[in-house]
Short mmCIF file of C-alpha atoms and ligand atoms in Angstrom, two decimals:
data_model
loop_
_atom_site.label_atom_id
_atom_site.label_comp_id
_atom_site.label_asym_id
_atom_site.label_seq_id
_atom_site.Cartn_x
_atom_site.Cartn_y
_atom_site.Cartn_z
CA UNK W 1300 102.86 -36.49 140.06
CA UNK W 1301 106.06 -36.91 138.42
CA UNK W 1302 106.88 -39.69 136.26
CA UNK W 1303 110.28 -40.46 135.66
CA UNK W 1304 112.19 -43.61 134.45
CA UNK W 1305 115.08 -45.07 133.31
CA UNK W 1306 115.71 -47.76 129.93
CA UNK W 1307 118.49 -49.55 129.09
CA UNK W 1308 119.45 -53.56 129.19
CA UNK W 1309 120.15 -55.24 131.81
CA UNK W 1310 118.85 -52.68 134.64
CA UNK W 1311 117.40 -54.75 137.84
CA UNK W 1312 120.75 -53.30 139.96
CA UNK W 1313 120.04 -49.89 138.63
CA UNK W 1314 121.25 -47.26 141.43
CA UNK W 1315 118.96 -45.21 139.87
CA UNK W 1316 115.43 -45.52 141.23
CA UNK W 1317 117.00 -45.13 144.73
CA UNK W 1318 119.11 -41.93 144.00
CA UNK W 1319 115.82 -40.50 142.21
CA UNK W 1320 113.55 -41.80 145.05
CA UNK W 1321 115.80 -39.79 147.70
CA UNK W 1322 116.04 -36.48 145.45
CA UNK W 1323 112.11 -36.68 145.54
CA UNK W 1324 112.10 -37.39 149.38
CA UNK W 1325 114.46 -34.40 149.86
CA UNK W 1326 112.40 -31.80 148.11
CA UNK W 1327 109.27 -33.49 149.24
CA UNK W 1328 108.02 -34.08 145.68
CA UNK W 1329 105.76 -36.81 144.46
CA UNK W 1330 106.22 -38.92 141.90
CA UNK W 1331 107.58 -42.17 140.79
CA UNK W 1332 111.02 -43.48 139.08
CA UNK W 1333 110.03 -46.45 137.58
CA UNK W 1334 112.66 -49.40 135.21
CA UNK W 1335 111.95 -49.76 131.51
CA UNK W 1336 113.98 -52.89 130.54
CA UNK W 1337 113.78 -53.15 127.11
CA UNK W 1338 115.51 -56.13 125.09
CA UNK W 1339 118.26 -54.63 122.89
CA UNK W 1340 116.42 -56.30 119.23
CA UNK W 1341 112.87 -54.77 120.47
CA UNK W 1342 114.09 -51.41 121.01
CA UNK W 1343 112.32 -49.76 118.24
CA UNK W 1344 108.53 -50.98 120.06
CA UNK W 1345 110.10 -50.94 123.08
CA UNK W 1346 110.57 -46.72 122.80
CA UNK W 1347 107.02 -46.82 120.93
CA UNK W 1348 105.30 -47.97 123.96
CA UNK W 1349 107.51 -45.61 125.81
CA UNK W 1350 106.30 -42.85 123.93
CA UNK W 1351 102.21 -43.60 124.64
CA UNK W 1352 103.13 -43.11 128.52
CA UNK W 1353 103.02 -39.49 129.67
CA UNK W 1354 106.71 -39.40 131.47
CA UNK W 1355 108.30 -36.00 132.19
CA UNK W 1356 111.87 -37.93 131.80
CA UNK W 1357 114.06 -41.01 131.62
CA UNK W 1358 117.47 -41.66 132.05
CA UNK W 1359 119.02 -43.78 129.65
CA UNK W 1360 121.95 -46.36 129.85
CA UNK W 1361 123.74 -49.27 128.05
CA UNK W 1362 123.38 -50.19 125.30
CA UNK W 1363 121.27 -47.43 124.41
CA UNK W 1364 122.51 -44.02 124.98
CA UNK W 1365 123.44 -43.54 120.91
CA UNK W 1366 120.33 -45.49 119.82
CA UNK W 1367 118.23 -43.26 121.78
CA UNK W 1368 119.22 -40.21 119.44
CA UNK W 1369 117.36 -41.22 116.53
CA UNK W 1370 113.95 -40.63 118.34
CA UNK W 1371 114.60 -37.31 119.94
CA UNK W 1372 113.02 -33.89 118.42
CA UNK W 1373 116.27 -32.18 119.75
CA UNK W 1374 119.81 -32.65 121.54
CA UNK W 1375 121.79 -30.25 123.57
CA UNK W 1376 125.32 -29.33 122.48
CA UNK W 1377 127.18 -30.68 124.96
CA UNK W 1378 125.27 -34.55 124.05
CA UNK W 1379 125.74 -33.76 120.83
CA UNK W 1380 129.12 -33.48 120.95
CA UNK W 1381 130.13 -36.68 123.06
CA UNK W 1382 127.70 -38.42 120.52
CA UNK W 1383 125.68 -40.11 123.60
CA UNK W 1384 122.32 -39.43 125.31
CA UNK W 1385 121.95 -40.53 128.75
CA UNK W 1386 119.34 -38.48 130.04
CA UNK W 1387 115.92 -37.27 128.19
CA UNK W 1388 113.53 -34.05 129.16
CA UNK W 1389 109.91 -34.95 127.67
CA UNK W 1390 108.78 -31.36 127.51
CA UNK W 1391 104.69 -30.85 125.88
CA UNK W 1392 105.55 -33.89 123.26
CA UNK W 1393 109.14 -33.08 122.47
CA UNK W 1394 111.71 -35.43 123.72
CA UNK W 1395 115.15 -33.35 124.32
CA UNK W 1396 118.69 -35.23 125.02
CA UNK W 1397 120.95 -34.64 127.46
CA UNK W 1398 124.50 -36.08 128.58
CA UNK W 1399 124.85 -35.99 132.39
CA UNK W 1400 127.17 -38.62 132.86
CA UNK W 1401 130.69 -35.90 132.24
CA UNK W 1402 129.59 -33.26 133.74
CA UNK W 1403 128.34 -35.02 136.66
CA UNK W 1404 131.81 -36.36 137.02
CA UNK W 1405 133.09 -33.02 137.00
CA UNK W 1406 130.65 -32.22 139.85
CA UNK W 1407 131.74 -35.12 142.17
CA UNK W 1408 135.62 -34.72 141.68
CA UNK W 1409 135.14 -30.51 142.59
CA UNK W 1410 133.03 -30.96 145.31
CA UNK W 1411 135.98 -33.77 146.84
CA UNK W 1412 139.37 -31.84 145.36
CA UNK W 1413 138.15 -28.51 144.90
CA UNK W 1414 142.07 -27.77 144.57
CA UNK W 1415 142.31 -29.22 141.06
CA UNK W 1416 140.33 -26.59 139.70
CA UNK W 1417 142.89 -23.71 140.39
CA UNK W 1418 145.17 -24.16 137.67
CA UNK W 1419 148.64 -25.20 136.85
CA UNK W 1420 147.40 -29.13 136.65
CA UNK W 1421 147.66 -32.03 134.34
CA UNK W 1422 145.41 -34.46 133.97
CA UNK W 1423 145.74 -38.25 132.69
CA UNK W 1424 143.03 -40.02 131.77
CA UNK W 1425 143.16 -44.02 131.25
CA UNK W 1426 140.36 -45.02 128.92
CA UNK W 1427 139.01 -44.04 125.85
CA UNK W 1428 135.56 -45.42 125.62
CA UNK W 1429 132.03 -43.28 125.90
CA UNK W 1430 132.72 -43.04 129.79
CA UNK W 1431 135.80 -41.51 128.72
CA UNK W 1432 134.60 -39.30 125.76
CA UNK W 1433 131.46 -37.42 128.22
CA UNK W 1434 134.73 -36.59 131.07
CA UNK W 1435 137.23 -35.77 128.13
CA UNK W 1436 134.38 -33.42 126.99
CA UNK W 1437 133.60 -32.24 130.54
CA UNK W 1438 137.17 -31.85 131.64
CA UNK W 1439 137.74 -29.81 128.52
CA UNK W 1440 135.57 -26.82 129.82
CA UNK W 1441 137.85 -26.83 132.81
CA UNK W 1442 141.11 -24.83 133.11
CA UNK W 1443 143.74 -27.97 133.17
CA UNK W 1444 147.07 -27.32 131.61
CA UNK W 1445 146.79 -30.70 129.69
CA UNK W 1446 144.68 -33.66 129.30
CA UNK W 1447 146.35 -36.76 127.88
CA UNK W 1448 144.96 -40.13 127.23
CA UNK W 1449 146.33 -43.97 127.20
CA UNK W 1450 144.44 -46.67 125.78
CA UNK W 1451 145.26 -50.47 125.25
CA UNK W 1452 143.99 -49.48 121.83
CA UNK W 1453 145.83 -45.82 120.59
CA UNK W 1454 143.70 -45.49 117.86
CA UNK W 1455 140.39 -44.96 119.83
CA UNK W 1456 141.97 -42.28 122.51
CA UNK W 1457 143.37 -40.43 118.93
CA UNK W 1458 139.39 -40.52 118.06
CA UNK W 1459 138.66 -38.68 121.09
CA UNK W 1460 141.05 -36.26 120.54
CA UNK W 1461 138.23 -34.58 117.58
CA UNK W 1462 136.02 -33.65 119.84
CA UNK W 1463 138.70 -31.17 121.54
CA UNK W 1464 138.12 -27.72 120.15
CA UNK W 1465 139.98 -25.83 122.56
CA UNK W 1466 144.00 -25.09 122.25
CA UNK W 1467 144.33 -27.50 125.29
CA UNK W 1468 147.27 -29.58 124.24
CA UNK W 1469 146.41 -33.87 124.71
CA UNK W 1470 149.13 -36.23 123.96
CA UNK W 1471 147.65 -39.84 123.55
CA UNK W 1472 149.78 -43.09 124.65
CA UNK W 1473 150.18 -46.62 125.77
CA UNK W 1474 149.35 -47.33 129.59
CA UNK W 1475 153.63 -48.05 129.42
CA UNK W 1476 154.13 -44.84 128.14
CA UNK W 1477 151.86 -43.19 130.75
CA UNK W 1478 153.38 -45.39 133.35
CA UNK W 1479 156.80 -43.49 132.83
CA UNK W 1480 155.35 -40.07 133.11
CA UNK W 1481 152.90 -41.03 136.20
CA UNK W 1482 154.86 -38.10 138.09
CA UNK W 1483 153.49 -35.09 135.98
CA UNK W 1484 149.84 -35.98 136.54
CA UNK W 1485 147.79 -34.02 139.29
CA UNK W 1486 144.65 -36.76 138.84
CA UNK W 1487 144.60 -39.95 137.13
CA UNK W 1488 141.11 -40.94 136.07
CA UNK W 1489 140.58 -44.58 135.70
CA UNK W 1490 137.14 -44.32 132.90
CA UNK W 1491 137.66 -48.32 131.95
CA UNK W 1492 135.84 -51.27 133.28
CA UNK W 1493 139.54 -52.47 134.72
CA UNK W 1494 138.98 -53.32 138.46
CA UNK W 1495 135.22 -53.92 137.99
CA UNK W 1496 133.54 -56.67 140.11
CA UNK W 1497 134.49 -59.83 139.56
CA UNK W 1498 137.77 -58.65 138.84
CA UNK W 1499 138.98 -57.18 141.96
CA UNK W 1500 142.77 -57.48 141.59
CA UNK W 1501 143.11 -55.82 138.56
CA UNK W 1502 144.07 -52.85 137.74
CA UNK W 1503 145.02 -50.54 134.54
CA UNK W 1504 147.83 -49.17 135.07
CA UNK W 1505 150.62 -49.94 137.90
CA UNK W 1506 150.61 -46.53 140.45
CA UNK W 1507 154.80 -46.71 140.83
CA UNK W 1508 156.08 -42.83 140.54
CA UNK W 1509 152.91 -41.01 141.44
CA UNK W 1510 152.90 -37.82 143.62
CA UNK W 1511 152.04 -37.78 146.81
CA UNK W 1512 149.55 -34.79 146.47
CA UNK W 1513 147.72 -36.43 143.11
CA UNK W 1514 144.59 -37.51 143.23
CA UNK W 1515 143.96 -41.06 142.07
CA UNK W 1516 140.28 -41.68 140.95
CA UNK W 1517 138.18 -44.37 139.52
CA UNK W 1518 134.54 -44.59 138.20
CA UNK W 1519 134.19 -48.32 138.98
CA UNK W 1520 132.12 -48.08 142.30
CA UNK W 1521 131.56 -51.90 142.81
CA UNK W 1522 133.63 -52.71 144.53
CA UNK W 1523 133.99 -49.29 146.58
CA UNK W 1524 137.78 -50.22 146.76
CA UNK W 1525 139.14 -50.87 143.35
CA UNK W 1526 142.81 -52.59 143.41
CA UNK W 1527 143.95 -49.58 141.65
CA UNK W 1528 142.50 -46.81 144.59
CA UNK W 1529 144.13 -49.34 147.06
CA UNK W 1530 147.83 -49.25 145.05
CA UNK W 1531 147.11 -44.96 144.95
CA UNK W 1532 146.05 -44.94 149.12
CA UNK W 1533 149.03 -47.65 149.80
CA UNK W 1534 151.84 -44.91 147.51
CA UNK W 1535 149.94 -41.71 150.10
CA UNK W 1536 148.08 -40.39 146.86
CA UNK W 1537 144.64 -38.62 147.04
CA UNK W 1538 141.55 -41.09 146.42
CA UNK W 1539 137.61 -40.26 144.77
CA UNK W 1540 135.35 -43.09 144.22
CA UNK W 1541 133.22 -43.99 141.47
CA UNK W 1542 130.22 -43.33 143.26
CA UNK W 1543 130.12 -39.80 143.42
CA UNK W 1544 129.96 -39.13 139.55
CA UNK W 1545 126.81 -41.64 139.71
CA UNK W 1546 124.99 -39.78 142.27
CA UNK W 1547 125.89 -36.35 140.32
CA UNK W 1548 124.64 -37.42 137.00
CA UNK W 1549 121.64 -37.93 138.67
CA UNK W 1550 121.22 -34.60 140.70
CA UNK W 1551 121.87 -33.04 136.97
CA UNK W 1552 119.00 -34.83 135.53
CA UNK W 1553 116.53 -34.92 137.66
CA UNK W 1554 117.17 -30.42 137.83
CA UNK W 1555 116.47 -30.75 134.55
CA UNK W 1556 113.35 -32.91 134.84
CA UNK W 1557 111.91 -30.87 137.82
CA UNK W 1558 113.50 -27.49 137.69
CA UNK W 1559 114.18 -27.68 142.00
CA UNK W 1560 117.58 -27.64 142.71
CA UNK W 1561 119.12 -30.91 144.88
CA UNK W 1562 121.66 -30.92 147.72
CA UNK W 1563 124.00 -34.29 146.63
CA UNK W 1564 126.10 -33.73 149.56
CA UNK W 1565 123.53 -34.71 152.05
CA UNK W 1566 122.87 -37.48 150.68
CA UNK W 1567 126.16 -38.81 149.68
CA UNK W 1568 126.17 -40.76 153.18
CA UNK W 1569 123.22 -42.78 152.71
CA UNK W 1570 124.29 -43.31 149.14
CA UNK W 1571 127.50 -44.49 150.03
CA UNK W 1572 125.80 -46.86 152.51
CA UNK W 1573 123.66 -48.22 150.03
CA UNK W 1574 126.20 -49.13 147.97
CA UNK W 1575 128.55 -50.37 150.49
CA UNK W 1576 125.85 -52.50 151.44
CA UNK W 1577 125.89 -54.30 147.76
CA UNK W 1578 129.44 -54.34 147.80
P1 LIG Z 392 132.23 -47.46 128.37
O1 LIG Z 392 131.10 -46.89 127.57
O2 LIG Z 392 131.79 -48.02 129.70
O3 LIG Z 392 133.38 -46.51 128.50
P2 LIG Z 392 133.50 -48.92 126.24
O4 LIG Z 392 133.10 -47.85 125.29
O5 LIG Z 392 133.36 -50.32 125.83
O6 LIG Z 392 132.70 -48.78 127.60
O7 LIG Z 392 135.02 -48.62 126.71
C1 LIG Z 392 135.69 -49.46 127.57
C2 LIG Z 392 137.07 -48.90 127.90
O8 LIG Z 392 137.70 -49.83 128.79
C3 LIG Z 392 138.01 -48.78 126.71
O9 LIG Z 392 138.96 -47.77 126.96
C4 LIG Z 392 138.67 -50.15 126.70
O10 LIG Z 392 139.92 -50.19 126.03
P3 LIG Z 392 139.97 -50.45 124.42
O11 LIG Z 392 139.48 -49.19 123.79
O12 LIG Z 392 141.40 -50.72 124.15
O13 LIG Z 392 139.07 -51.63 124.19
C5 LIG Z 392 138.88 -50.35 128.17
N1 LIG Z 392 139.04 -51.74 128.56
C6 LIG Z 392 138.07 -52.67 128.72
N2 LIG Z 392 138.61 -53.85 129.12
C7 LIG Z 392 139.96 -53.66 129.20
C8 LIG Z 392 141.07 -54.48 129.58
N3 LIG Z 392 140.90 -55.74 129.96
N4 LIG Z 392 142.31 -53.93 129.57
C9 LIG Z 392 142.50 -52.64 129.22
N5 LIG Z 392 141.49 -51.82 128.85
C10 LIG Z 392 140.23 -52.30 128.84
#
């Protein structure tokens, strides 16, 4: 039997346990996805206790995907790189760290706009905090033309510019500066918290000048309809909801943790309803 989990603080509306609970449904595959909740100033016995259970994996989320580091025999590259942990394979003792959360983004957005991924396009990403680092760092494996960045704060998207080792060209800017180039941009990701519940008329960055063809895409999924995916259907732009990447991350780790490969698209309805349902 399988025995996965997931720690972080606060996690009672997790989406987790019921993506996880559906990946073992679909490949018929018992085990059990259970919540760790552990208060940020007992973390230290909080991943002590963790370590006397015999799990096969966790997920981890905020606030302690760079804590988690510390107590890990090894991290991939890719984690390594992005400087967070959200995922861990417990493999005869050794705990190895993964980052899902990018490259599950990457997953979702292809599988909606398989389009972007045949050159020629720019990308603009609005954000520059560790959502934004693991899709900078995803995105970067890609064949985009460019990759820029606005922040409210310039100095933390010029940060994230270090971990680009490829001759991809990023310009970083204010969201007014980005607002007077919207037109070059193919997909404009929204990576900030800008739109989350409770805040449902805001928005990051005003859509005026997009393209019709661009795709306009947000990684707040609560509510499913962000003001800013409302303001990019209202101009005739493209839309991708924050859900997807959340489902993806999760079909990446959970291959990892059981080695069977997942079908996300099948799911994706259900998923959607569930969340829709919360909204
Ligand atoms: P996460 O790990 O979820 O990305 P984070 O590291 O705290 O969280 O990053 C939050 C991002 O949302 C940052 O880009 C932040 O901008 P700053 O770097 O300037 O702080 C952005 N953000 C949060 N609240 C914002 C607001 N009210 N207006 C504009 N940007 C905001």
């Amino acid at each position: 039997m399988m025995q996965l989990g997931l720690i972080g603080y606060p996690i009672q509306h997790s989406r987790s346990p019921w993506i996880h609970q559906a990946f073992m449904k679909q490949i018929k595959l018992d085990g059990k996805y259970q919540l760790f909740q552990i208060e940020p100033d007992q973390f230290d016995q909080g991943i002590r206790q963790l370590q006397t259970l015999d799990l096969d994996g966790f997920n981890v989320t905020i606030p302690f995907k760079q804590r988690i580091i510390d107590y890990l025999d090894q991290i991939d590259h890719f984690a390594e790189a992005i400087g967070a942990v959200n995922t861990v394979v417990c493999e005869k003792g050794k705990w190895i760290g993964y980052n899902t959360d990018g490259l599950g983004y990457v997953l979702g957005i292809r599988s909606s706009y398989p389009d972007l991924f045949a050159g020629n396009k720019q990308v603009l990403l609005l954000g520059a905090g560790g959502a934004s680092r693991g899709i900078y760092y995803a995105l970067l494996q890609e064949n985009f033309d460019r990759i820029d960045i606005a922040n409210r704060t310039t100095a933390r998207a010029q940060e994230l510019l270090s971990i680009n080792t490829s001759n991809l060209s990023s310009d970083v800017m204010t969201y007014q500066e980005a607002a007077q180039q919207l037109n070059q941009y193919d997909l404009i990701i929204n990576t900030t918290s800008v739109g989350m519940q409770p805040n449902l008329d805001k928005q990051v960055i005003a859509l005026d000048g997009i393209k019709q063809n661009t795709v306009v895409s947000d990684i707040v999924y609560q509510p499913f309809w962000t003001a800013l995916l409302k303001d990019a259907k209202q101009k005739g732009a493209r839309v991708h909801h924050g859900h997807e990447m959340l489902l993806y991350q999760g079909k990446i780790a959970f291959e990892k943790w059981t080695g069977h490969r997942i079908d996300a698209e099948k799911i994706m309805p259900n998923f959607l309803n569930s969340i829709l349902a919360e909204t």
